[in-house]
Amino acid sequence: MAQMVEQVSLQHHFQRKDDNRVSFHLPAIATESSPHREPFIQISPMLDNTVLAVGQDGVVSVWTPDLKLKKSRCILDEHKQPNRKIKWISDSTLMPQYNKLIVGTCDREIRLYELSSFEPYCQIVGLETMPLHLGYSLRDADECIIYFGDEQGCINIIIMSHVAETLRNWTKCQVVDEIPSIAIDNISELNHVRYIRWKVHNDWVTQIRYVDSIESIISSSNDDYTALIIGCVEGTKNLQKRLKDLMESGSMRSKRSMLAGNVPPKRNISDESLFRVKRGVKTFDFSKEANILVTGGLDRIVRVWNPYVPGWPTGLLRGHSSPITYLQIGDENTKIYSVSTDCTVMVWDIENHTCLINVIAKASQIRGDIAACYFSHHLRTLFIATDYLSALQLQEIAALHGPPSVSHNDPVTSCLYNQLKQQIISSSEGSVMKTWDLLTGQLIGEVQATHGHSSVTCMALDAVGNRLVSGGKDGSVQLWDYNSDSLTPARALIQGSTADGSRGGISDITYAQHNHNQYIVSVSYDGQIRIFPQKLDAVTPEEVLPKFTWSVNMINEHENKFCLASSSSNMVAVSSCNGEVYVWSLETGEFLYHLNSSNGEEVDNEMGIFRAEYNRNDVFWAFLLLYFLF
């Protein structure tokens, strides 16, 4: 039995895996030539479905989805003096709403360029550290945030309102190296600008992202203790907490340190969530819709987190043999795309935590050290930059023609397992019963109109597995011969008596055995319980005995659902949606015991759960019932 269950589980796994199959066009598309002579820094999407690649030496290039070069230009040091040292770019991001390219440089600058012409627009100078990782996000209709992480483990946030007007005012500032420049120390003195700096990590920042839906900054580092932190932008709005922090550290001294900028403040512990990961986090992604956070790093494990439970991950995805350098949640939050430093690409199913595809470098023909990655949801393409630019495009799985493949054309009402034949029997509201091979899932047999035009409500198998009995919504009970692989009708125990089954339809049916005698027990929506002997050849439907009916006060005015359970000790238990459980004698129909929610205890009508008052008789009968039934 255990082996069979394992086979079924494996079959379900492979069926699920096939339903979520994913495939890339291999090998990857690669650029034939490139204007870049230094490593790539960033790959960003453009509004016209092209991609922008930025190199460390300041060369920017625009590419079509199939990696045809449209244009390129070097944006740094075009007006430099002879013998001046070369400037390098540390990171870049786009400001698409205002047609700007933002880059960070090793000279502790943040520069803004016109995206259409790549002409310099303005720059922010005098940063305390080099901006390692940049980001931009639009917060409101006329407010944006520019943020970056640095080598001191700090996150720096520039909040700008009235953006178009503010940017125009920046161009009127003092010109340095032929570019209007704003000093970071004076930026807060300008109108509509706020500058915030937090000390967050114990190591340099490896990635940073602002998530507007939770109004928080997520940042990561290679430090074990401060591997990833989700924190608020501007600190706590609770004045009592803020005052308490100032009093504990010395208000005047703390204020001077903050103004001087030498010792950036730390957030209140209640303003951030800390995720600890051994060897830190190099890359992460977050989905508010799916409530999922994924992280990867030097330990080669993709961790799946509930962002509100930082204590431990909900899943560990193992498979990479090199440090993970890029993660992306995609395909409507159903898959995770991960890339490691050995150019291996893996796609994971979020729900099952299984690997759907593993593309190694030999198959994709992507070689070299990975410098940047970007997954385009719109283009369904993963762009990977090494010494050159490559694109792995997802294959579109052709949609099946006609209606979707289902087991029944109507809702399934019941399923049974025949252990002797290793088959599954299913029934539907369309009055259809089907038999299936358990191991292959193939359809073996099908019976139409099993209860005329009425739906099948329930089924039961005898202990041997050679007889099956079914109940219909019209109140009919039908016995079936199951000796062969197909179901053949043996006889009708009860003919249909109601058109819609609103009162007399069969709610549940089961087989029972006592003193070597076998019975079929049925219960209808109106509470009538009928017991049929197993040897039915000599018994006509009118001679079915015994038969008894629940009293009127046990029946709801509307259609009720009842369930049956039997034991080999002359007992039948009946339960209903209102939380009542009744125990009857199998042979005589005598009422034995009633389990109910006594003394006004709350009853969950929807689930049919009862909460009984504890006393000696209740405990005795409850344990007795459980012992015999189970």
XYZ file of C-alpha atoms in Angstrom:
630
model
C 0.000 0.000 0.000
C 2.831 2.384 0.905
C 4.554 1.654 -2.393
C 1.329 2.336 -4.278
C 0.820 5.649 -2.468
C 4.410 6.582 -3.321
C 3.772 5.770 -6.987
C 0.649 7.916 -6.975
C 2.596 10.760 -5.357
C 5.321 10.496 -7.961
C 2.754 10.444 -10.750
C 1.078 13.555 -9.324
C 4.482 15.209 -9.004
C 5.388 14.567 -12.614
C 1.932 15.630 -13.794
C 2.267 18.858 -11.788
C 5.762 19.355 -13.134
C 4.535 18.857 -16.692
C 1.740 21.403 -16.162
C 4.300 23.979 -15.043
C 6.936 23.038 -17.550
C 9.276 25.774 -18.715
C 11.852 25.743 -21.466
C 14.347 28.121 -23.064
C 15.422 28.470 -26.655
C 18.945 27.045 -26.662
C 21.623 28.065 -27.166
C 21.264 31.638 -25.962
C 21.330 34.604 -28.365
C 24.629 36.479 -28.053
C 25.926 39.788 -29.351
C 28.175 39.451 -32.367
C 30.252 42.452 -31.280
C 30.083 44.957 -28.448
C 31.262 48.539 -27.892
C 31.994 47.646 -24.255
C 35.596 47.002 -23.308
C 35.066 46.921 -19.533
C 32.655 44.824 -17.421
C 28.951 45.517 -17.559
C 27.392 47.183 -14.532
C 23.654 47.153 -15.147
C 20.968 46.056 -17.628
C 17.756 48.093 -17.589
C 14.495 48.019 -19.573
C 13.484 50.891 -21.855
C 9.929 51.956 -22.634
C 10.243 50.977 -26.314
C 11.026 47.293 -25.502
C 14.758 47.798 -25.904
C 17.327 47.262 -23.167
C 19.999 49.632 -21.915
C 23.402 48.252 -20.917
C 25.832 50.329 -18.871
C 29.542 49.520 -18.641
C 31.999 50.271 -15.883
C 33.928 52.672 -18.112
C 30.827 54.796 -18.835
C 29.875 53.234 -22.169
C 26.110 52.907 -22.548
C 24.471 50.904 -25.318
C 20.894 50.289 -26.443
C 19.914 46.864 -27.814
C 16.869 45.326 -29.448
C 15.325 42.211 -27.807
C 17.293 40.007 -30.227
C 20.493 41.892 -29.251
C 20.997 44.063 -32.297
C 22.908 47.217 -31.371
C 20.919 50.419 -31.924
C 23.313 53.018 -30.498
C 26.108 53.500 -27.989
C 28.004 56.331 -26.364
C 30.536 57.005 -23.607
C 28.973 59.382 -21.068
C 32.008 59.963 -18.831
C 34.984 62.278 -19.142
C 34.174 63.634 -22.572
C 35.539 67.011 -21.487
C 38.306 65.775 -19.204
C 41.669 67.442 -18.990
C 44.844 65.578 -20.027
C 46.417 63.388 -17.346
C 43.187 63.364 -15.319
C 42.416 59.990 -13.744
C 39.695 57.863 -15.312
C 36.256 57.928 -13.731
C 34.408 54.631 -13.185
C 30.707 53.864 -12.827
C 29.592 51.803 -9.844
C 25.891 51.356 -10.689
C 23.025 52.842 -12.665
C 19.250 53.045 -12.730
C 16.561 54.649 -14.857
C 14.156 57.487 -14.088
C 11.737 56.767 -16.953
C 8.964 59.178 -15.964
C 11.388 62.085 -16.349
C 13.546 60.615 -19.134
C 16.698 60.438 -17.023
C 19.559 57.991 -16.533
C 21.088 57.988 -13.032
C 24.608 56.677 -12.472
C 26.859 56.460 -9.438
C 30.608 56.979 -9.810
C 33.692 55.992 -7.894
C 34.301 59.711 -7.259
C 31.344 59.676 -4.839
C 28.962 61.321 -7.221
C 25.456 60.685 -8.489
C 24.955 61.939 -12.034
C 21.759 62.461 -14.006
C 21.791 62.249 -17.827
C 19.175 62.894 -20.457
C 18.019 59.436 -21.502
C 17.341 60.378 -25.104
C 20.693 62.048 -25.835
C 22.874 60.869 -22.907
C 23.865 64.491 -22.303
C 24.743 65.352 -18.657
C 21.908 67.076 -16.796
C 23.141 67.617 -13.212
C 24.992 65.827 -10.435
C 25.069 65.363 -6.659
C 28.618 65.571 -5.290
C 30.390 65.227 -1.963
C 28.938 61.881 -0.910
C 30.628 60.375 2.147
C 31.077 57.033 0.409
C 30.858 55.522 -3.041
C 27.281 54.573 -4.062
C 27.580 50.852 -4.722
C 23.971 50.111 -5.622
C 21.429 52.621 -6.886
C 17.654 52.604 -7.064
C 14.776 54.835 -8.059
C 11.045 54.643 -7.413
C 8.036 56.854 -7.936
C 6.140 57.167 -4.650
C 3.219 59.428 -5.517
C 2.070 61.321 -8.577
C 4.663 64.029 -7.942
C 7.081 62.502 -5.449
C 9.994 60.150 -6.052
C 12.793 58.542 -4.118
C 16.435 58.058 -5.170
C 18.335 55.715 -2.893
C 21.685 53.924 -2.743
C 23.701 51.603 -0.524
C 27.390 52.163 0.177
C 30.523 50.390 1.367
C 29.922 51.409 4.993
C 26.703 49.416 5.170
C 24.588 52.574 5.098
C 21.506 53.236 3.027
C 21.047 56.770 1.711
C 17.640 58.113 0.704
C 16.780 61.288 -1.206
C 13.056 62.061 -1.167
C 12.042 64.600 -3.783
C 8.631 66.232 -4.287
C 7.511 68.499 -7.148
C 10.026 66.495 -9.144
C 9.985 68.331 -12.469
C 10.339 71.738 -10.793
C 13.036 70.486 -8.417
C 15.112 69.012 -11.239
C 14.918 72.282 -13.164
C 16.115 74.158 -10.079
C 19.075 71.802 -9.772
C 20.264 72.804 -13.206
C 20.639 76.371 -11.890
C 23.180 75.369 -9.254
C 26.927 76.003 -9.457
C 28.622 74.359 -12.425
C 31.484 71.940 -11.719
C 33.238 70.265 -14.660
C 30.608 71.786 -16.931
C 27.785 70.051 -15.002
C 25.415 71.799 -12.535
C 26.299 70.349 -9.125
C 24.548 70.080 -5.759
C 26.543 69.199 -2.626
C 24.983 66.443 -0.562
C 25.581 68.474 2.625
C 23.386 71.254 1.253
C 20.755 69.191 -0.508
C 18.317 69.307 2.404
C 18.411 73.092 2.312
C 16.821 73.034 -1.133
C 13.070 73.171 -1.467
C 11.120 69.927 -1.762
C 14.119 67.689 -0.920
C 14.849 65.516 2.137
C 17.979 63.469 2.706
C 18.044 60.493 5.105
C 20.960 58.212 5.952
C 20.769 55.100 8.106
C 23.484 52.798 9.391
C 22.013 49.386 8.637
C 24.590 46.676 7.826
C 27.939 45.561 9.218
C 29.324 45.094 5.700
C 28.889 46.851 2.363
C 25.475 46.748 0.745
C 25.079 44.081 -1.965
C 21.568 45.043 -3.164
C 18.947 47.624 -2.293
C 15.319 48.122 -3.281
C 12.445 50.352 -2.249
C 9.008 48.677 -2.180
C 6.250 51.238 -2.352
C 3.475 48.775 -1.440
C 4.991 48.323 2.042
C 6.720 51.733 2.141
C 9.998 50.090 3.113
C 13.599 49.759 2.001
C 14.982 46.223 1.595
C 18.769 45.924 1.610
C 21.257 43.084 1.893
C 24.914 42.479 2.733
C 27.425 39.652 3.075
C 27.330 39.911 6.878
C 25.791 36.931 8.688
C 23.980 38.978 11.320
C 22.667 41.748 9.047
C 22.229 39.637 5.905
C 18.939 41.270 4.909
C 16.934 44.024 6.554
C 13.470 45.373 5.753
C 13.097 48.810 7.304
C 11.034 51.963 7.104
C 12.276 54.968 5.144
C 11.986 57.829 7.582
C 12.044 56.105 10.951
C 9.302 55.661 13.493
C 6.465 58.131 13.596
C 5.885 57.368 17.263
C 7.069 60.493 19.082
C 7.363 58.704 22.412
C 9.768 56.138 20.971
C 11.764 58.832 19.232
C 12.017 60.872 22.451
C 13.022 57.781 24.408
C 15.838 57.036 21.943
C 17.138 60.572 22.185
C 17.075 60.552 25.980
C 18.856 57.208 26.221
C 21.740 58.231 23.949
C 21.916 61.878 24.966
C 19.781 64.178 22.894
C 22.330 66.922 22.168
C 25.208 64.569 21.471
C 23.048 62.379 19.241
C 21.801 65.414 17.347
C 25.319 66.724 16.715
C 26.427 63.334 15.426
C 23.498 63.178 13.045
C 24.143 66.674 11.749
C 27.835 66.064 11.306
C 27.117 62.901 9.369
C 30.148 61.127 10.865
C 28.068 58.562 12.720
C 24.872 57.778 10.830
C 21.980 56.909 13.165
C 20.437 53.476 13.403
C 16.742 52.816 13.109
C 14.642 51.911 16.090
C 14.514 48.139 16.478
C 10.761 48.235 15.926
C 11.244 49.949 12.550
C 12.997 47.069 10.821
C 12.974 43.286 10.402
C 16.321 41.488 10.425
C 16.972 38.254 8.500
C 20.106 36.338 9.474
C 21.725 34.103 6.847
C 25.048 32.337 7.099
C 27.572 33.971 4.742
C 25.094 36.761 4.013
C 22.842 37.622 1.071
C 24.079 38.766 -2.337
C 20.732 38.995 -4.121
C 17.030 38.945 -3.275
C 13.572 39.589 -4.682
C 10.249 40.404 -3.065
C 6.599 40.006 -4.070
C 3.901 41.743 -2.080
C 1.125 39.970 -4.007
C 2.468 36.498 -3.171
C 3.836 37.612 0.217
C 7.187 36.004 -0.604
C 10.809 37.026 -0.109
C 13.601 35.007 -1.759
C 17.318 35.321 -1.008
C 20.521 33.826 -2.391
C 24.225 34.163 -1.792
C 27.545 32.489 -1.230
C 26.103 29.320 0.335
C 24.410 28.419 -3.011
C 20.957 27.984 -1.411
C 17.819 29.817 -2.536
C 15.794 30.597 0.581
C 12.073 31.329 0.491
C 10.764 33.480 3.350
C 7.544 34.830 4.691
C 8.597 38.503 4.962
C 6.762 38.791 8.279
C 8.552 35.783 9.814
C 12.294 36.569 9.728
C 13.222 33.794 12.152
C 13.444 30.969 9.628
C 12.813 30.368 5.905
C 9.765 28.469 4.681
C 11.772 26.674 2.005
C 15.353 25.825 1.030
C 15.967 25.305 -2.692
C 19.229 23.444 -3.253
C 20.757 22.771 -6.641
C 23.287 25.460 -7.508
C 26.943 24.494 -7.253
C 28.220 28.103 -7.252
C 27.251 31.296 -5.410
C 23.927 32.764 -6.517
C 24.234 36.174 -8.114
C 20.695 36.926 -9.341
C 17.103 36.127 -8.290
C 13.776 37.104 -9.827
C 10.174 36.141 -9.022
C 8.271 35.794 -12.284
C 5.335 34.313 -14.178
C 2.650 35.889 -11.978
C 4.489 34.906 -8.782
C 4.568 31.188 -9.627
C 8.261 30.741 -10.445
C 11.702 31.828 -9.241
C 14.522 32.445 -11.718
C 18.005 32.060 -10.247
C 21.444 32.505 -11.809
C 24.753 31.462 -10.263
C 28.284 32.602 -10.982
C 29.007 29.516 -13.120
C 26.329 30.734 -15.586
C 23.810 28.092 -14.492
C 20.176 29.163 -14.784
C 17.525 27.390 -12.719
C 13.755 27.892 -12.606
C 11.857 26.860 -9.476
C 8.188 26.229 -8.763
C 7.250 28.437 -5.803
C 4.370 26.279 -4.581
C 6.132 22.896 -4.638
C 9.724 24.160 -4.123
C 10.878 21.981 -7.014
C 13.286 22.703 -9.851
C 11.510 22.927 -13.207
C 14.604 23.344 -15.389
C 18.366 23.531 -14.967
C 20.290 25.145 -17.833
C 24.039 24.731 -17.545
C 26.603 26.860 -19.362
C 27.388 24.079 -21.832
C 23.767 24.095 -23.005
C 23.260 27.867 -23.104
C 26.839 28.538 -24.335
C 27.083 31.499 -21.940
C 30.630 31.737 -20.647
C 32.617 34.125 -18.528
C 32.099 35.919 -15.231
C 28.545 37.153 -14.732
C 28.451 40.915 -14.286
C 24.723 41.730 -14.535
C 21.370 40.042 -15.133
C 17.864 41.214 -15.915
C 14.649 39.249 -16.489
C 12.052 40.970 -18.684
C 8.507 39.835 -17.845
C 7.178 41.541 -20.953
C 9.742 40.098 -23.354
C 9.885 36.740 -21.521
C 13.652 36.911 -21.769
C 16.521 36.582 -19.315
C 19.428 38.887 -20.241
C 22.851 37.902 -18.894
C 25.962 40.038 -19.231
C 29.417 38.457 -19.010
C 32.163 39.608 -21.381
C 29.329 40.031 -23.870
C 25.538 40.265 -23.710
C 23.364 37.128 -23.995
C 19.626 36.511 -24.020
C 17.777 33.354 -22.980
C 14.243 33.505 -24.356
C 11.461 31.380 -22.900
C 9.665 29.041 -25.249
C 5.929 29.629 -25.453
C 4.049 26.418 -24.733
C 1.300 26.047 -27.325
C -2.201 26.247 -25.902
C -4.302 23.124 -26.226
C -7.166 23.341 -28.730
C -10.708 22.837 -27.524
C -11.951 22.701 -23.925
C -9.504 21.963 -21.096
C -8.812 18.321 -20.297
C -10.905 17.261 -17.289
C -12.039 13.957 -15.799
C -15.743 14.861 -15.934
C -17.729 17.501 -17.766
C -19.665 18.210 -14.556
C -18.630 18.703 -10.920
C -17.282 15.539 -9.273
C -19.426 14.446 -6.325
C -17.632 11.344 -5.013
C -14.493 9.224 -5.399
C -13.657 5.714 -4.176
C -10.553 3.541 -4.221
C -10.820 -0.175 -5.043
C -7.763 -1.711 -3.440
C -8.361 -5.139 -4.990
C -8.312 -3.834 -8.533
C -6.131 -0.762 -7.890
C -8.729 1.422 -9.523
C -10.467 4.715 -8.797
C -14.226 5.169 -9.228
C -15.554 8.707 -9.648
C -19.039 10.126 -10.064
C -20.417 13.481 -11.165
C -23.489 15.667 -11.117
C -24.037 14.642 -14.745
C -25.079 11.143 -13.543
C -21.841 9.641 -14.886
C -19.595 7.093 -13.147
C -16.089 6.342 -14.403
C -13.379 3.855 -13.447
C -9.691 4.745 -13.748
C -6.427 2.871 -13.548
C -4.655 4.172 -10.436
C -1.080 3.863 -11.678
C -1.489 5.114 -15.237
C -4.479 7.429 -14.833
C -6.103 5.938 -17.936
C -9.890 5.729 -18.228
C -11.078 2.082 -18.035
C -14.847 2.319 -18.189
C -17.711 4.799 -18.147
C -21.417 4.507 -17.328
C -23.817 7.218 -18.497
C -27.172 8.088 -16.895
C -26.503 5.949 -13.838
C -29.436 7.596 -12.046
C -31.341 8.830 -15.083
C -31.145 12.608 -15.282
C -30.331 12.981 -11.580
C -26.828 13.514 -10.254
C -24.908 10.869 -8.317
C -24.533 12.064 -4.724
C -22.624 9.224 -3.030
C -21.060 5.773 -3.547
C -19.815 2.893 -1.399
C -17.841 -0.333 -1.981
C -18.238 -3.603 -0.116
C -15.302 -5.086 1.797
C -14.289 -7.376 -1.066
C -14.603 -4.768 -3.781
C -16.964 -6.735 -6.043
C -20.119 -4.732 -5.331
C -20.747 -0.997 -5.519
C -23.828 0.892 -4.412
C -24.665 4.451 -5.446
C -27.187 7.039 -4.321
C -28.861 9.711 -6.425
C -30.258 13.143 -5.779
C -33.665 11.855 -6.862
C -33.659 9.429 -3.889
C -32.769 6.323 -5.888
C -30.289 3.675 -4.695
C -28.617 1.490 -7.338
C -26.548 -1.669 -6.837
C -23.732 -2.445 -9.301
C -21.739 -5.570 -10.140
C -17.985 -4.822 -10.046
C -16.580 -8.283 -10.836
C -15.132 -7.112 -14.134
C -13.306 -3.907 -14.915
C -16.580 -2.301 -15.906
C -19.646 -1.542 -13.795
C -22.832 -3.386 -14.709
C -26.195 -2.650 -13.021
C -27.432 -5.399 -10.695
C -30.710 -3.950 -9.419
C -32.357 -0.818 -8.091
C -32.884 -0.878 -4.323
C -34.977 2.302 -4.321
C -36.570 3.911 -7.325
C -36.312 7.664 -7.733
C -39.207 9.430 -6.028
C -38.351 13.169 -6.195
C -37.678 15.412 -9.143
C -34.952 17.540 -7.631
C -34.038 15.609 -4.543
C -34.713 18.582 -2.255
C -35.988 16.270 0.519
C -35.669 12.610 -0.413
C -32.298 12.633 -2.176
C -29.629 10.274 -0.837
C -27.110 12.171 1.286
C -24.734 9.311 2.150
C -24.459 5.541 1.828
C -22.164 2.920 3.332
C -21.628 -0.820 3.829
C -21.915 -2.295 7.336
C -21.225 -5.764 8.790
C -22.399 -7.478 11.997
C -22.333 -11.166 13.013
C -21.215 -12.221 9.539
C -24.176 -10.383 8.045
C -23.654 -7.512 5.652
C -25.920 -4.499 5.206
C -26.207 -1.407 3.067
C -27.132 1.707 5.042
C -28.387 4.908 3.413
C -29.529 8.259 4.766
C -31.532 10.792 2.767
C -31.762 14.571 2.993
C -35.011 14.316 4.991
C -33.312 12.183 7.670
C -34.694 8.748 6.724
C -32.270 5.908 7.399
C -32.760 2.665 5.463
C -30.906 -0.609 6.035
C -30.745 -3.275 3.290
C -29.458 -6.851 3.790
C -26.417 -7.704 1.684
C -28.032 -10.876 0.254
C -30.581 -9.054 -1.819
C -31.548 -11.717 -4.357
C -34.477 -12.957 -2.312
C -35.611 -9.572 -1.068
C -37.867 -7.221 -2.999
C -37.621 -3.453 -2.517
C -40.830 -3.484 -0.468
C -39.287 -5.978 1.990
C -36.272 -3.840 2.900
C -36.060 -3.920 6.684
C -35.557 -2.408 9.176
C -36.463 1.181 8.342
C -36.753 4.104 10.716
C -37.053 7.891 10.445
C -35.611 10.679 12.533
C -38.102 12.696 14.526
C -39.269 16.014 13.079
C -37.268 18.182 15.490
C -34.060 16.679 14.131
C -34.781 17.860 10.571
C -34.003 21.347 9.250
C -36.535 23.161 7.127
C -34.015 23.358 4.302
C -31.972 20.644 2.631
C -29.576 19.047 5.111
C -26.427 16.986 4.562
C -25.888 13.830 6.605
C -22.885 11.531 6.903
C -22.766 7.876 7.902
C -20.241 5.702 9.707
C -20.629 2.064 10.764
C -18.764 -0.418 12.907
C -18.701 -4.190 13.334
C -20.292 -3.808 16.778
C -23.919 -3.282 15.796
C -23.710 0.518 15.629
C -24.339 3.151 12.992
C -23.442 6.821 13.590
C -25.162 9.640 11.719
C -24.016 13.263 11.756
C -25.496 16.426 10.266
C -24.351 19.944 9.398
C -25.939 21.362 12.546
C -23.419 19.542 14.735
C -25.648 16.664 15.898
C -24.325 13.087 16.094
C -26.710 10.141 16.661
C -25.805 6.505 17.289
C -28.256 3.727 16.331
C -28.426 -0.044 16.551
C -27.715 -1.683 13.214
C -30.078 -4.642 13.652
C -33.021 -3.153 15.531
C -32.876 0.521 14.631
C -32.939 1.373 18.344
C -31.611 4.814 19.298
C -28.506 4.395 21.489
C -26.895 7.786 22.092
C -26.964 11.423 21.124
C -23.855 13.663 21.052
C -24.759 17.326 20.897
C -23.604 20.796 21.904
C -25.155 20.921 25.348
C -25.787 23.964 27.538
C -25.860 26.390 24.652
C -22.323 25.692 23.468
C -21.433 27.372 20.180
C -21.906 25.214 17.072
C -20.181 25.735 13.751
C -23.044 24.928 11.360
C -20.920 25.262 8.229
C -18.314 22.733 9.248
C -20.609 20.492 11.316
C -18.302 20.595 14.340
C -19.733 19.972 17.801
C -18.353 20.941 21.203
C -19.904 18.717 23.902
C -19.965 19.478 27.606
C -17.616 17.227 29.525
C -19.187 14.799 31.978
C -18.652 11.149 32.744
C -21.355 9.782 30.472
C -20.283 11.944 27.521
C -16.646 10.893 27.898
C -17.582 7.231 28.253
C -19.823 7.124 25.200
C -17.506 9.281 23.114
C -14.540 7.005 23.758
C -16.705 3.949 23.223
C -17.907 5.281 19.877
C -14.389 6.167 18.728
C -13.090 2.754 19.805
C -15.656 0.822 17.798
C -15.673 3.048 14.752
C -11.924 3.468 14.336
